[in-house]
Each structure stands twice: as C-alpha cells, then as structure tokens.
Coordinates of C-alpha atoms and ligand atoms in Angstrom, one line a residue:
M1 CA 20.6 23.1 19.4
Q2 CA 21.0 19.6 20.6
F3 CA 17.3 19.1 20.5
C4 CA 17.3 20.2 16.8
T5 CA 20.1 17.8 15.9
M6 CA 18.2 15.0 17.7
L7 CA 15.0 15.9 15.7
K8 CA 17.0 15.9 12.4
K9 CA 18.5 12.4 13.2
L10 CA 15.0 11.1 14.0
Q11 CA 13.6 12.6 10.8
Q12 CA 16.4 10.8 8.9
K13 CA 15.8 7.5 10.7
W14 CA 12.1 7.6 10.0
G15 CA 12.7 8.9 6.4
V16 CA 10.1 11.6 6.6
N17 CA 10.1 15.2 5.3
S18 CA 9.8 18.2 7.5
G19 CA 6.0 18.6 7.0
K20 CA 5.4 15.0 8.1
M21 CA 7.9 15.3 11.0
F22 CA 5.9 18.4 12.2
L23 CA 2.6 16.4 12.2
I24 CA 4.3 13.5 14.0
M25 CA 5.5 15.8 16.7
I26 CA 2.1 17.4 17.1
T27 CA 0.5 13.9 17.3
F28 CA 3.0 13.0 20.1
A29 CA 2.3 16.2 22.0
L30 CA -1.5 16.1 21.7
G31 CA -1.6 12.3 22.3
G32 CA 0.5 12.7 25.4
S33 CA -1.4 15.6 26.9
S34 CA -4.9 14.2 26.2
C35 CA -4.0 10.9 27.7
A36 CA -2.6 12.5 30.9
R37 CA -5.8 14.7 31.2
L38 CA -8.1 11.7 30.6
A39 CA -6.3 9.6 33.2
D40 CA -6.6 12.4 35.7
L41 CA -10.3 12.8 35.0
L42 CA -11.0 9.0 35.3
L43 CA -9.1 8.8 38.6
L44 CA -11.2 11.6 40.1
L45 CA -14.0 9.1 40.1
F46 CA -12.2 6.7 42.4
F47 CA -9.7 8.7 44.5
D48 CA -10.0 11.8 46.8
E49 CA -6.3 12.4 47.0
K50 CA -3.0 11.6 45.2
N51 CA -1.5 8.8 47.2
I52 CA 0.6 5.8 46.2
F53 CA -2.5 3.9 44.9
W54 CA -3.4 7.0 42.8
W55 CA 0.1 7.0 41.2
T56 CA 0.1 3.3 40.6
A57 CA -3.3 3.4 38.9
Y58 CA -2.2 6.5 37.0
F59 CA 0.8 4.7 35.7
F60 CA -1.2 1.7 34.4
L61 CA -3.9 4.0 32.9
I62 CA -1.2 6.0 31.0
V63 CA 0.3 2.7 29.6
V64 CA -3.2 1.7 28.3
L65 CA -4.5 5.1 27.3
W66 CA -1.4 6.5 25.5
P67 CA -1.5 4.3 22.4
I68 CA -5.3 4.7 22.1
C69 CA -5.0 8.6 22.3
V70 CA -2.0 8.7 19.9
I71 CA -3.7 6.4 17.4
L72 CA -7.0 8.5 17.5
I73 CA -5.1 11.7 17.0
S74 CA -2.9 10.2 14.3
I75 CA -6.1 9.3 12.3
L76 CA -7.3 13.0 12.6
L77 CA -3.9 14.3 11.4
G78 CA -3.5 11.6 8.6
Q79 CA -0.5 9.9 10.3
Y80 CA -2.1 6.6 11.1
S81 CA 0.2 4.3 9.1
F82 CA 3.3 5.8 10.8
F83 CA 1.9 5.4 14.3
K84 CA 0.5 2.0 13.7
S85 CA 4.0 0.6 13.0
Y86 CA 5.6 2.8 15.6
I87 CA 3.4 1.5 18.4
F88 CA 3.8 -2.1 17.2
R89 CA 7.6 -1.6 17.3
I90 CA 7.5 -0.3 20.9
W91 CA 5.2 -3.1 21.9
G92 CA 7.6 -5.6 20.4
K93 CA 10.5 -4.1 22.3
M94 CA 8.5 -4.2 25.6
I95 CA 7.8 -7.9 25.2
G96 CA 11.3 -8.6 23.9
K97 CA 10.2 -9.8 20.5
S98 CA 10.2 -8.1 17.1
V99 CA 6.6 -7.9 16.2
K100 CA 6.1 -8.4 12.5
I101 CA 3.5 -6.1 11.0
N102 CA 2.4 -6.8 7.5
Q103 CA 4.8 -4.3 5.9
K104 CA 6.0 -4.7 2.3
T105 CA 9.7 -4.4 1.7
T106 CA 10.5 -2.4 -1.4
K107 CA 13.6 -3.8 -3.1
I108 CA 15.7 -1.2 -5.0
A109 CA 18.4 -1.8 -7.6
I110 CA 21.0 0.9 -8.1
F111 CA 22.7 1.4 -11.5
A112 CA 26.0 3.3 -11.4
S113 CA 29.0 3.6 -13.6
G114 CA 31.5 5.5 -11.4
K115 CA 32.8 6.0 -7.9
G116 CA 29.5 5.2 -6.3
S117 CA 29.5 7.7 -3.6
N118 CA 25.8 8.4 -4.1
A119 CA 25.1 4.6 -4.0
N120 CA 27.1 4.4 -0.8
N121 CA 25.1 7.3 0.7
I122 CA 21.8 5.7 -0.3
I123 CA 22.8 2.4 1.2
S124 CA 23.7 4.0 4.5
Y125 CA 20.4 6.0 4.6
F126 CA 18.3 2.9 4.1
K127 CA 20.2 0.7 6.6
N128 CA 17.8 1.8 9.4
I129 CA 14.6 1.7 7.3
S130 CA 13.3 -1.8 7.3
S131 CA 10.6 -1.2 4.6
V132 CA 13.3 -0.5 1.9
K133 CA 16.2 -2.7 0.9
I134 CA 19.0 -2.0 -1.5
A135 CA 19.0 -5.5 -3.0
L136 CA 21.2 -5.2 -6.2
I137 CA 23.8 -3.1 -7.8
L138 CA 24.4 -3.0 -11.5
T139 CA 27.2 -1.4 -13.4
D140 CA 28.4 -1.2 -17.0
N141 CA 32.0 -0.6 -15.9
S142 CA 34.1 -3.5 -14.5
E143 CA 36.5 -0.9 -12.9
A144 CA 33.8 1.2 -11.2
G145 CA 34.2 2.1 -7.6
V146 CA 30.6 1.1 -7.0
I147 CA 31.7 -2.5 -7.1
D148 CA 33.7 -2.0 -3.9
V149 CA 30.7 -0.2 -2.4
A150 CA 28.6 -3.3 -3.2
K151 CA 31.2 -5.7 -1.8
N152 CA 31.7 -3.6 1.4
N153 CA 28.0 -3.6 2.0
H154 CA 27.5 -7.3 1.1
I155 CA 25.1 -6.4 -1.7
P156 CA 25.0 -8.6 -4.8
F157 CA 26.2 -6.9 -7.9
H158 CA 26.2 -7.6 -11.6
I159 CA 28.4 -6.2 -14.4
L160 CA 26.4 -5.5 -17.6
N161 CA 28.6 -6.6 -20.4
K162 CA 28.3 -5.4 -24.0
E163 CA 25.7 -8.1 -25.0
D164 CA 23.7 -7.3 -21.8
R165 CA 23.6 -3.7 -23.0
I166 CA 22.5 -4.5 -26.6
D167 CA 19.7 -6.6 -25.3
Y168 CA 18.5 -5.8 -21.8
S169 CA 16.4 -8.9 -21.4
N170 CA 19.1 -10.6 -19.4
C171 CA 19.2 -7.5 -17.1
I172 CA 15.4 -7.5 -16.8
E173 CA 15.5 -11.2 -15.9
K174 CA 18.1 -10.5 -13.2
L175 CA 16.0 -7.7 -11.8
R176 CA 12.9 -9.9 -11.8
N177 CA 14.8 -12.8 -10.2
N178 CA 15.9 -10.5 -7.4
H179 CA 12.3 -9.2 -7.0
I180 CA 13.3 -5.6 -7.7
D181 CA 10.5 -3.1 -7.4
F182 CA 12.3 0.1 -8.1
I183 CA 15.4 1.3 -9.9
V184 CA 17.7 4.2 -9.0
L185 CA 20.2 5.6 -11.5
A186 CA 23.1 7.1 -9.5
G187 CA 25.6 8.2 -12.0
Y188 CA 24.8 5.5 -14.7
L189 CA 26.1 6.8 -18.0
K190 CA 24.4 4.5 -20.5
K191 CA 21.0 5.3 -22.0
I192 CA 18.1 3.2 -20.5
P193 CA 16.4 1.4 -23.3
E194 CA 12.7 1.3 -23.9
S195 CA 12.4 -2.3 -22.9
L196 CA 13.6 -1.6 -19.4
I197 CA 11.4 1.5 -19.0
R198 CA 8.4 -0.6 -20.2
A199 CA 9.3 -3.3 -17.6
F200 CA 9.5 -0.8 -14.8
P201 CA 7.0 2.0 -15.7
E202 CA 7.4 5.1 -13.4
K203 CA 9.7 3.0 -11.3
I204 CA 13.1 4.4 -12.5
I205 CA 14.5 7.6 -11.2
N206 CA 17.7 9.4 -12.1
I207 CA 19.7 12.2 -10.5
H208 CA 21.3 14.8 -12.8
P209 CA 24.0 17.2 -11.5
A210 CA 22.4 20.4 -13.0
L211 CA 19.1 22.2 -13.1
L212 CA 17.3 20.5 -16.0
P213 CA 16.2 21.2 -18.7
K214 CA 19.4 23.2 -18.9
Y215 CA 22.7 21.2 -19.3
G216 CA 21.0 17.9 -20.0
G217 CA 21.0 15.5 -22.9
K218 CA 23.6 13.3 -24.6
G219 CA 27.2 13.9 -23.5
M220 CA 26.1 16.0 -20.5
Y221 CA 27.5 13.9 -17.6
G222 CA 30.1 14.2 -14.9
S223 CA 32.6 17.1 -15.3
N224 CA 31.2 18.0 -18.8
V225 CA 28.1 19.4 -17.1
H226 CA 30.0 21.5 -14.5
E227 CA 32.5 22.7 -17.2
S228 CA 29.7 23.9 -19.4
V229 CA 27.9 25.6 -16.5
I230 CA 31.1 27.5 -15.5
A231 CA 31.9 28.3 -19.1
K232 CA 28.4 29.9 -19.5
K233 CA 29.1 32.0 -16.4
E234 CA 25.9 30.8 -14.7
T235 CA 25.3 32.2 -11.2
E236 CA 23.6 29.0 -10.0
S237 CA 23.4 25.3 -10.6
G238 CA 21.9 22.4 -8.7
I239 CA 20.5 19.0 -8.8
T240 CA 17.5 17.5 -10.6
I241 CA 15.8 14.2 -9.6
H242 CA 13.4 13.0 -12.3
F243 CA 11.6 9.9 -13.6
V244 CA 13.4 8.3 -16.6
D245 CA 11.8 8.2 -20.0
E246 CA 13.1 7.3 -23.5
Q247 CA 15.1 10.5 -23.8
Y248 CA 18.3 11.5 -21.9
D249 CA 17.6 13.6 -18.8
H250 CA 14.0 14.3 -19.9
G251 CA 11.4 12.6 -17.8
E252 CA 9.1 14.3 -15.3
I253 CA 10.9 16.3 -12.7
I254 CA 10.4 15.2 -9.1
F255 CA 12.7 17.5 -7.2
Q256 CA 15.3 20.3 -7.8
Q257 CA 17.6 22.1 -5.4
N258 CA 19.9 24.9 -6.4
C259 CA 23.2 26.2 -5.2
D260 CA 25.1 29.5 -5.9
I261 CA 28.1 29.7 -8.1
T262 CA 30.7 32.2 -7.0
A263 CA 33.4 33.9 -9.2
S264 CA 36.1 31.7 -7.7
D265 CA 34.2 28.4 -8.4
T266 CA 35.7 25.9 -10.8
A267 CA 34.2 22.7 -12.3
E268 CA 35.8 20.8 -9.4
T269 CA 34.5 23.0 -6.6
L270 CA 31.1 23.1 -8.2
A271 CA 31.1 19.3 -8.5
E272 CA 31.8 19.1 -4.7
K273 CA 28.9 21.5 -4.0
I274 CA 26.6 19.4 -6.2
H275 CA 27.7 16.2 -4.5
Q276 CA 26.8 17.7 -1.1
L277 CA 23.3 18.5 -2.4
E278 CA 23.0 15.0 -3.8
Y279 CA 23.9 13.4 -0.5
A280 CA 21.5 15.7 1.5
H281 CA 18.4 15.1 -0.8
F282 CA 18.6 12.0 -3.0
P283 CA 17.9 9.3 -0.4
R284 CA 15.1 11.2 1.1
V285 CA 13.5 11.9 -2.2
I286 CA 13.8 8.2 -3.2
Y287 CA 12.1 7.2 0.0
E288 CA 9.3 9.7 -0.6
V289 CA 8.7 8.4 -4.1
V290 CA 8.7 4.8 -2.9
Q291 CA 6.2 5.6 -0.1
K292 CA 3.9 7.5 -2.4
Q293 CA 3.9 4.6 -4.9
N294 CA 3.2 2.0 -2.2
Q295 CA 0.2 4.0 -1.0
R296 CA -1.5 3.8 -4.5
Ligands
LIG301 C1 26.7 12.4 -9.6 O1 27.1 13.7 -9.6 C2 25.3 12.3 -10.3 O2 24.6 13.4 -10.3 C3 25.8 12.0 -11.7 O3 26.9 11.2 -11.6 C4 27.6 11.5 -10.4 C5 27.9 10.2 -9.7 O4 28.8 10.4 -8.7 N1 24.7 11.5 -12.5 P1 29.1 9.2 -7.7 O5 29.6 8.0 -8.6 O6 27.8 8.8 -7.0 O7 30.1 9.7 -6.8

C-alpha cells in the first residue's frame, strides 16, 4: 500500500501518466538487473573469488555501468528524454551542483474569474516541475479569489478591465512581454476573442464542468451547469478539457472523465464531485498537452 502511495507521488512529481510510469519502472528494473549481471560477468575475467577487492571493483563498475544500461534500455522503450534529464539531475546532486541541461521552460498564463481553486491546484502541481512555470494570472474580476491565489504564490497578475476586453491587444502584448507559451482557462467566464486564439493557436485549453457537448455554450457556467444537469435527472456528469476555438465550449476535446449522480445529489454536491475530478486530472492533462506540443 505504502509502495503504491510512493509510486503515485513520484508519478505526480514527474508529471507522467500511468502508461509512461510503467515504462519508466520497467526501464529501472531492466537497467538495474542488466548492469548487475554485466558487472558480474566482467569481474569473472579478473577474480576467482568474491573478496574485498571484488566488492570494491563491483561497486565502481555499477556506478559506471548503471547509467549506460539505463540509457540504452530507455532508448529501446522510448523513454530516452526522461532518463537523460533524470541521470543529469542525479549527477548534479552527486557533485553538489545543479547541472543545467538544455531544457525549455514552458510559461503558462492562467485566466480565471472566480475563486481560483483550480488555479491554486495547478500552481501547486507545477511547483516541483522545473520545465513548466505558471508565469501570469489574468482575471476579468477585480474581486476574484484568484487574485489572492496569485499574491500568495508570488505570481504576477493582471486585471482585464472593460477596454482590455473590448480590444484584447493589450492583453496579447502583456502575454508576449511575459513570454507566455500556453494559456489555461480555469473558470474564466468571458468569451475568448478570435484575436487571442489567432495569437495562440492550439495553445489555449479550457475546463468545462460537464460532459460536452451536453450542457455547454453561452450561459452554461458554474452552478447553472450543475442545476441543469440535476433538473434533467441525468445519472452522470463529469469534466471536459478541450482546446478553445471561436465558439463557447466547442473546441477539440482532449480529455473527459465522468462521475455518477445519485438520487440525493444536489447542484452543490455535484459541484463538489466535479471539483474533485478537476483537481485530480486538470494539471496532469495540461502537462501532457504541453509535453506533446514541445516534442513537435
Ligand atoms: C470550475 O468548476 C471549472 O470547471 C469552471 O469554473 C469552475 C472554477 O472553479 N469552468 P474555481 O474558481 O477553480 O474554484
């Protein structure tokens, strides 16, 4: 049980999905066993018995052979880029320096209009992932809780006033000045204009608290969504993460996850279930999309 919890924590720290985590574990296992076997075979050439010199030589051989074996197996299993940075990091720790490998940092801006609990969750998730930085928070609501989230996490924020929202060129300039690569809408209630979509093609994703294409479109936000779902006596709802296009809640779907609705559920209890799904999946999906785009 504890082992599973440890694996889950590692998976979250490395920001990988279960399939990739499985391949990483296989690489570790095969890398470790093949390196031990190879060291054994090599030492047979020089020693007749396992004495103190054998163990000393064995230790040094393992230190040299382990990274080589792991890298070779990672190439076979398609995990080279993960292990390259992993081994560089260990090496850096051993020599007491942080070894800089040429890794690009993706800067994300989060747009939100409300409490910002998703924004907060995304920020915590990426704190341990050096290749992604939440660099800017934007809101259309000067009273939004997400402003406190930005302040508490020392992230610059900007409030989009009415003029900013009529003509988004100010906003686009702000995003460019902050070197933003990717935009995440986490409860942003205003429509994203064409100019912003054109400036960040396939780089804006949104989370919707229902299973699109049902319960999407204008006016379908916050508790409106959950009230409609309950009123229609649906037996399930869920979350949809999708790319943003010119229409409300319409772009290509990236990920969906459902949850059951019981007879005793209300709009409030359903909202809570949905939030739990959002916290569990949204950051990971963001990370997967960013990684995929960076590999192009
Ligand atoms: C979330 O349910 C999200 O799906 C929707 O708005 C809500 C924002 O909640 N688009 P919070 O502000 O992150 O708590």
